[in-house]
GROMACS .gro file of C-alpha atoms in nm:
model
  251
    1MET     CA    1   0.280  -0.011  -1.771
    2ARG     CA    2   0.561   0.170  -1.589
    3VAL     CA    3   0.616   0.111  -1.216
    4ALA     CA    4   0.845   0.324  -1.000
    5VAL     CA    5   0.968   0.170  -0.673
    6VAL     CA    6   1.094   0.437  -0.434
    7THR     CA    7   1.391   0.337  -0.219
    8PHE     CA    8   1.469   0.514   0.109
    9PRO     CA    9   1.775   0.448   0.325
   10GLY     CA   10   1.663   0.143   0.523
   11SER     CA   11   1.406   0.011   0.274
   12ASN     CA   12   1.431  -0.367   0.260
   13CYS     CA   13   1.127  -0.470   0.056
   14ASP     CA   14   1.209  -0.263  -0.252
   15HIS     CA   15   1.349  -0.562  -0.442
   16ASP     CA   16   1.044  -0.773  -0.347
   17CYS     CA   17   0.818  -0.503  -0.493
   18TYR     CA   18   1.042  -0.472  -0.798
   19ARG     CA   19   1.022  -0.844  -0.864
   20ALA     CA   20   0.644  -0.856  -0.814
   21ALA     CA   21   0.593  -0.572  -1.062
   22LYS     CA   22   0.854  -0.675  -1.320
   23ASP     CA   23   0.868  -1.053  -1.315
   24VAL     CA   24   0.512  -1.137  -1.215
   25LEU     CA   25   0.326  -0.861  -1.399
   26GLY     CA   26   0.578  -0.800  -1.674
   27ALA     CA   27   0.568  -0.425  -1.611
   28GLU     CA   28   0.855  -0.190  -1.697
   29THR     CA   29   0.991  -0.138  -1.346
   30TYR     CA   30   1.266   0.082  -1.207
   31PHE     CA   31   1.398   0.211  -0.875
   32VAL     CA   32   1.382   0.577  -0.775
   33TRP     CA   33   1.627   0.690  -0.506
   34HIS     CA   34   1.483   0.906  -0.228
   35ARG     CA   35   1.704   1.202  -0.321
   36GLU     CA   36   1.564   1.221  -0.673
   37ARG     CA   37   1.295   1.474  -0.757
   38ASP     CA   38   1.152   1.316  -1.073
   39LEU     CA   39   0.947   0.995  -1.081
   40ARG     CA   40   1.015   0.960  -1.457
   41ASP     CA   41   0.656   0.931  -1.578
   42PRO     CA   42   0.530   0.614  -1.408
   43ASP     CA   43   0.180   0.471  -1.406
   44VAL     CA   44   0.222   0.331  -1.055
   45VAL     CA   45   0.441   0.436  -0.762
   46ILE     CA   46   0.524   0.191  -0.483
   47LEU     CA   47   0.657   0.290  -0.141
   48PRO     CA   48   0.802  -0.036  -0.007
   49GLY     CA   49   0.840  -0.179   0.342
   50GLY     CA   50   1.147  -0.157   0.560
   51PHE     CA   51   1.281   0.087   0.815
   52SER     CA   52   1.322   0.417   0.634
   53TYR     CA   53   1.602   0.618   0.795
   54GLY     CA   54   1.608   0.351   1.066
   55ASP     CA   55   1.266   0.464   1.189
   56TYR     CA   56   1.460   0.613   1.479
   57LEU     CA   57   1.225   0.907   1.533
   58ARG     CA   58   0.894   0.740   1.440
   59ALA     CA   59   0.814   0.499   1.155
   60GLY     CA   60   0.797   0.698   0.831
   61ALA     CA   61   0.836   1.034   1.005
   62ILE     CA   62   1.168   1.126   0.841
   63ALA     CA   63   1.097   0.972   0.500
   64ARG     CA   64   0.810   1.214   0.449
   65PHE     CA   65   1.069   1.491   0.407
   66SER     CA   66   1.267   1.312   0.133
   67PRO     CA   67   1.297   1.517  -0.188
   68ILE     CA   68   1.111   1.250  -0.387
   69MET     CA   69   0.801   1.282  -0.170
   70ALA     CA   70   0.706   1.613  -0.332
   71ALA     CA   71   0.687   1.430  -0.665
   72VAL     CA   72   0.491   1.145  -0.505
   73ARG     CA   73   0.242   1.397  -0.370
   74ARG     CA   74   0.199   1.566  -0.711
   75PHE     CA   75   0.159   1.226  -0.877
   76ALA     CA   76  -0.111   1.126  -0.627
   77GLU     CA   77  -0.291   1.459  -0.661
   78ASN     CA   78  -0.303   1.404  -1.039
   79GLY     CA   79  -0.476   1.070  -0.989
   80GLY     CA   80  -0.176   0.837  -1.022
   81LEU     CA   81  -0.183   0.508  -0.833
   82VAL     CA   82   0.032   0.500  -0.518
   83LEU     CA   83   0.072   0.178  -0.318
   84GLY     CA   84   0.242   0.187   0.021
   85THR     CA   85   0.304  -0.143   0.200
   86CYS     CA   86   0.409  -0.167   0.564
   87ASN     CA   87   0.666   0.113   0.607
   88GLY     CA   88   0.523   0.264   0.290
   89PHE     CA   89   0.183   0.281   0.463
   90GLN     CA   90   0.348   0.454   0.759
   91VAL     CA   91   0.517   0.705   0.525
   92LEU     CA   92   0.186   0.782   0.352
   93CYS     CA   93   0.018   0.855   0.686
   94GLU     CA   94   0.310   1.067   0.807
   95ALA     CA   95   0.301   1.260   0.478
   96GLY     CA   96  -0.070   1.329   0.515
   97LEU     CA   97  -0.163   1.136   0.201
   98LEU     CA   98  -0.367   0.901   0.418
   99PRO     CA   99  -0.542   0.975   0.749
  100GLY     CA  100  -0.453   0.824   1.085
  101ALA     CA  101  -0.125   0.678   1.208
  102LEU     CA  102   0.052   0.347   1.270
  103VAL     CA  103   0.173   0.304   1.628
  104ARG     CA  104   0.338   0.025   1.829
  105ASN     CA  105   0.171  -0.313   1.813
  106ARG     CA  106  -0.058  -0.387   2.104
  107SER     CA  107   0.184  -0.659   2.219
  108LEU     CA  108   0.476  -0.412   2.201
  109ARG     CA  109   0.656  -0.684   2.003
  110PHE     CA  110   0.760  -0.716   1.642
  111VAL     CA  111   0.523  -0.959   1.468
  112SER     CA  112   0.621  -1.164   1.161
  113ARG     CA  113   0.373  -1.428   1.046
  114TRP     CA  114   0.095  -1.510   0.802
  115VAL     CA  115  -0.243  -1.348   0.860
  116ARG     CA  116  -0.587  -1.354   0.697
  117LEU     CA  117  -0.740  -1.049   0.535
  118ARG     CA  118  -1.096  -0.991   0.423
  119VAL     CA  119  -1.154  -0.784   0.111
  120GLU     CA  120  -1.399  -0.516   0.221
  121ASN     CA  121  -1.426  -0.321  -0.106
  122ALA     CA  122  -1.355  -0.485  -0.442
  123ALA     CA  123  -1.433  -0.170  -0.641
  124THR     CA  124  -1.100   0.009  -0.609
  125PRO     CA  125  -0.799   0.022  -0.846
  126PHE     CA  126  -0.618  -0.206  -0.599
  127THR     CA  127  -0.885  -0.470  -0.539
  128ASN     CA  128  -1.082  -0.516  -0.863
  129ALA     CA  129  -0.922  -0.860  -0.916
  130TYR     CA  130  -1.079  -0.985  -0.592
  131ARG     CA  131  -1.436  -1.046  -0.490
  132GLU     CA  132  -1.590  -0.874  -0.192
  133GLY     CA  133  -1.565  -1.083   0.123
  134GLN     CA  134  -1.279  -1.290  -0.020
  135VAL     CA  135  -1.034  -1.408   0.246
  136LEU     CA  136  -0.664  -1.375   0.160
  137ARG     CA  137  -0.354  -1.524   0.319
  138ILE     CA  138  -0.071  -1.269   0.323
  139PRO     CA  139   0.228  -1.220   0.556
  140ILE     CA  140   0.296  -0.933   0.794
  141ALA     CA  141   0.626  -0.821   0.948
  142HIS     CA  142   0.612  -0.507   1.160
  143GLY     CA  143   0.648  -0.355   1.503
  144GLU     CA  144   0.430  -0.051   1.438
  145GLY     CA  145   0.123  -0.174   1.252
  146ASN     CA  146  -0.144  -0.072   1.498
  147TYR     CA  147  -0.370   0.162   1.299
  148VAL     CA  148  -0.524   0.444   1.503
  149ALA     CA  149  -0.742   0.742   1.416
  150ASP     CA  150  -0.997   0.961   1.590
  151GLU     CA  151  -1.360   0.856   1.594
  152GLU     CA  152  -1.462   1.109   1.329
  153THR     CA  153  -1.199   0.977   1.088
  154LEU     CA  154  -1.295   0.616   1.154
  155GLU     CA  155  -1.663   0.692   1.094
  156ARG     CA  156  -1.578   0.864   0.765
  157LEU     CA  157  -1.353   0.578   0.651
  158GLU     CA  158  -1.629   0.329   0.720
  159ALA     CA  159  -1.907   0.541   0.566
  160GLU     CA  160  -1.707   0.600   0.247
  161ARG     CA  161  -1.597   0.234   0.224
  162ARG     CA  162  -1.235   0.334   0.237
  163VAL     CA  163  -1.142   0.042   0.462
  164VAL     CA  164  -1.052  -0.203   0.185
  165PHE     CA  165  -0.878  -0.478   0.387
  166ARG     CA  166  -0.953  -0.595   0.741
  167TYR     CA  167  -0.784  -0.863   0.953
  168CYS     CA  168  -1.001  -1.171   0.996
  169ASP     CA  169  -0.987  -1.542   1.076
  170ALA     CA  170  -0.991  -1.824   0.822
  171ASP     CA  171  -1.370  -1.805   0.804
  172GLY     CA  172  -1.369  -1.432   0.734
  173ARG     CA  173  -1.481  -1.331   1.082
  174VAL     CA  174  -1.330  -1.008   1.214
  175THR     CA  175  -1.234  -1.092   1.571
  176ASP     CA  176  -0.996  -0.952   1.827
  177GLU     CA  177  -0.798  -1.278   1.817
  178ALA     CA  178  -0.745  -1.241   1.441
  179ASN     CA  179  -0.614  -0.887   1.483
  180PRO     CA  180  -0.233  -0.920   1.501
  181ASN     CA  181  -0.149  -0.568   1.617
  182GLY     CA  182  -0.458  -0.417   1.780
  183SER     CA  183  -0.559  -0.197   1.486
  184MET     CA  184  -0.883  -0.005   1.537
  185HIS     CA  185  -1.176  -0.172   1.359
  186GLY     CA  186  -0.935  -0.447   1.252
  187ILE     CA  187  -0.807  -0.218   0.976
  188ALA     CA  188  -0.528  -0.359   0.758
  189GLY     CA  189  -0.555  -0.126   0.458
  190ILE     CA  190  -0.727   0.199   0.360
  191VAL     CA  191  -0.750   0.423   0.055
  192ASN     CA  192  -0.756   0.801   0.032
  193GLU     CA  193  -1.070   0.997  -0.050
  194ALA     CA  194  -1.003   0.982  -0.427
  195GLY     CA  195  -0.935   0.608  -0.409
  196ASN     CA  196  -0.597   0.620  -0.585
  197VAL     CA  197  -0.368   0.586  -0.280
  198LEU     CA  198  -0.362   0.260  -0.084
  199GLY     CA  199  -0.182   0.197   0.243
  200LEU     CA  200  -0.160  -0.168   0.339
  201MET     CA  201   0.022  -0.308   0.643
  202PRO     CA  202   0.062  -0.669   0.515
  203HIS     CA  203   0.300  -0.750   0.229
  204PRO     CA  204   0.120  -0.851  -0.094
  205GLU     CA  205   0.455  -0.850  -0.278
  206ARG     CA  206   0.560  -1.148  -0.063
  207ALA     CA  207   0.259  -1.354  -0.175
  208VAL     CA  208   0.267  -1.343  -0.554
  209GLU     CA  209   0.406  -1.688  -0.635
  210ALA     CA  210   0.326  -2.039  -0.511
  211LEU     CA  211   0.691  -2.080  -0.419
  212LEU     CA  212   0.644  -1.807  -0.157
  213GLY     CA  213   0.356  -1.990   0.008
  214SER     CA  214   0.065  -1.794  -0.139
  215THR     CA  215  -0.041  -1.612  -0.453
  216ASP     CA  216  -0.314  -1.413  -0.279
  217GLY     CA  217  -0.117  -1.088  -0.295
  218ALA     CA  218  -0.091  -1.096  -0.672
  219GLY     CA  219  -0.444  -0.961  -0.698
  220VAL     CA  220  -0.328  -0.619  -0.574
  221PHE     CA  221  -0.080  -0.593  -0.862
  222GLU     CA  222  -0.320  -0.742  -1.117
  223SER     CA  223  -0.586  -0.493  -1.007
  224MET     CA  224  -0.351  -0.200  -1.061
  225ARG     CA  225  -0.253  -0.331  -1.403
  226ALA     CA  226  -0.616  -0.370  -1.510
  227HIS     CA  227  -0.695  -0.017  -1.391
  228VAL     CA  228  -0.394   0.138  -1.562
  229LEU     CA  229  -0.446  -0.047  -1.891
  230ALA     CA  230  -0.812   0.057  -1.895
  231GLY     CA  231  -0.704   0.418  -1.847
  232LEU     CA  232  -0.437   0.398  -2.118
  233SER     CA  233  -0.684   0.239  -2.358
  234ALA     CA  234  -0.936   0.515  -2.291
  235ALA     CA  235  -0.664   0.778  -2.342
  236ALA     CA  236  -0.561   0.618  -2.674
  237ASP     CA  237  -0.922   0.616  -2.792
  238ALA     CA  238  -0.942   0.984  -2.708
  239GLY     CA  239  -0.622   1.055  -2.902
  240LEU     CA  240  -0.414   1.137  -2.593
  241GLY     CA  241  -0.055   1.029  -2.531
  242SER     CA  242   0.015   0.696  -2.365
  243HIS     CA  243   0.129   0.872  -2.048
  244SER     CA  244  -0.109   1.160  -1.998
  245SER     CA  245  -0.080   1.356  -1.673
  246GLU     CA  246  -0.457   1.335  -1.642
  247PRO     CA  247  -0.605   1.096  -1.387
  248VAL     CA  248  -0.663   0.745  -1.516
  249GLY     CA  249  -1.006   0.729  -1.357
  250ARG     CA  250  -1.153   0.681  -1.016
  251PRO     CA  251  -1.269   0.347  -0.883
   0.00000   0.00000   0.00000
């Protein structure tokens, strides 16, 4: 499996994502600079957290215009897996690859702490290693993680089960107190209509080893690996190349 980690000026979680993909999963992993125009045939693309371009205009608003984003868009449209965490989630929304937006936290303060997430849909390429309703412990670190969208979009996300992670308490209850940033419907992560693009405000790459305080985030990476390997195996059985441009399958 080949994993491309895109680095923007101001990214600061790119090495965390690199380590999670390479050292924990054993995937062939490499960085792609924002000025590049070729993703170099990956199976997975990760947009990491940080403060792309300083986030001086609005989180993710400038990164969407980076040359590499045209390749990310083509990759996503061809069914490739794209994971955006924290600032990566903001970039995906700004680029129109995911609906809605991330605005200032309800408290108007930067929040950095551990939170609980409930797995709402375990039938996606990013969550198949979990069970539905499972409660995860994963850290957050953001000032603009408050997910907002119009009512029509929210209704569609809920109806199509595209809300895949929601903030909750230790017992799995979605409450206002368990919501660290005021996100509508307690949303922590959503997928696009095709199911191959995930935006997630918490940082699964920071919870992949016991040394870090939790291994609950590893399931996101293990899920992607299982999905990609299943697609590659199917392609091999069909006599296709190991890195076909065809989609690797919907959830």
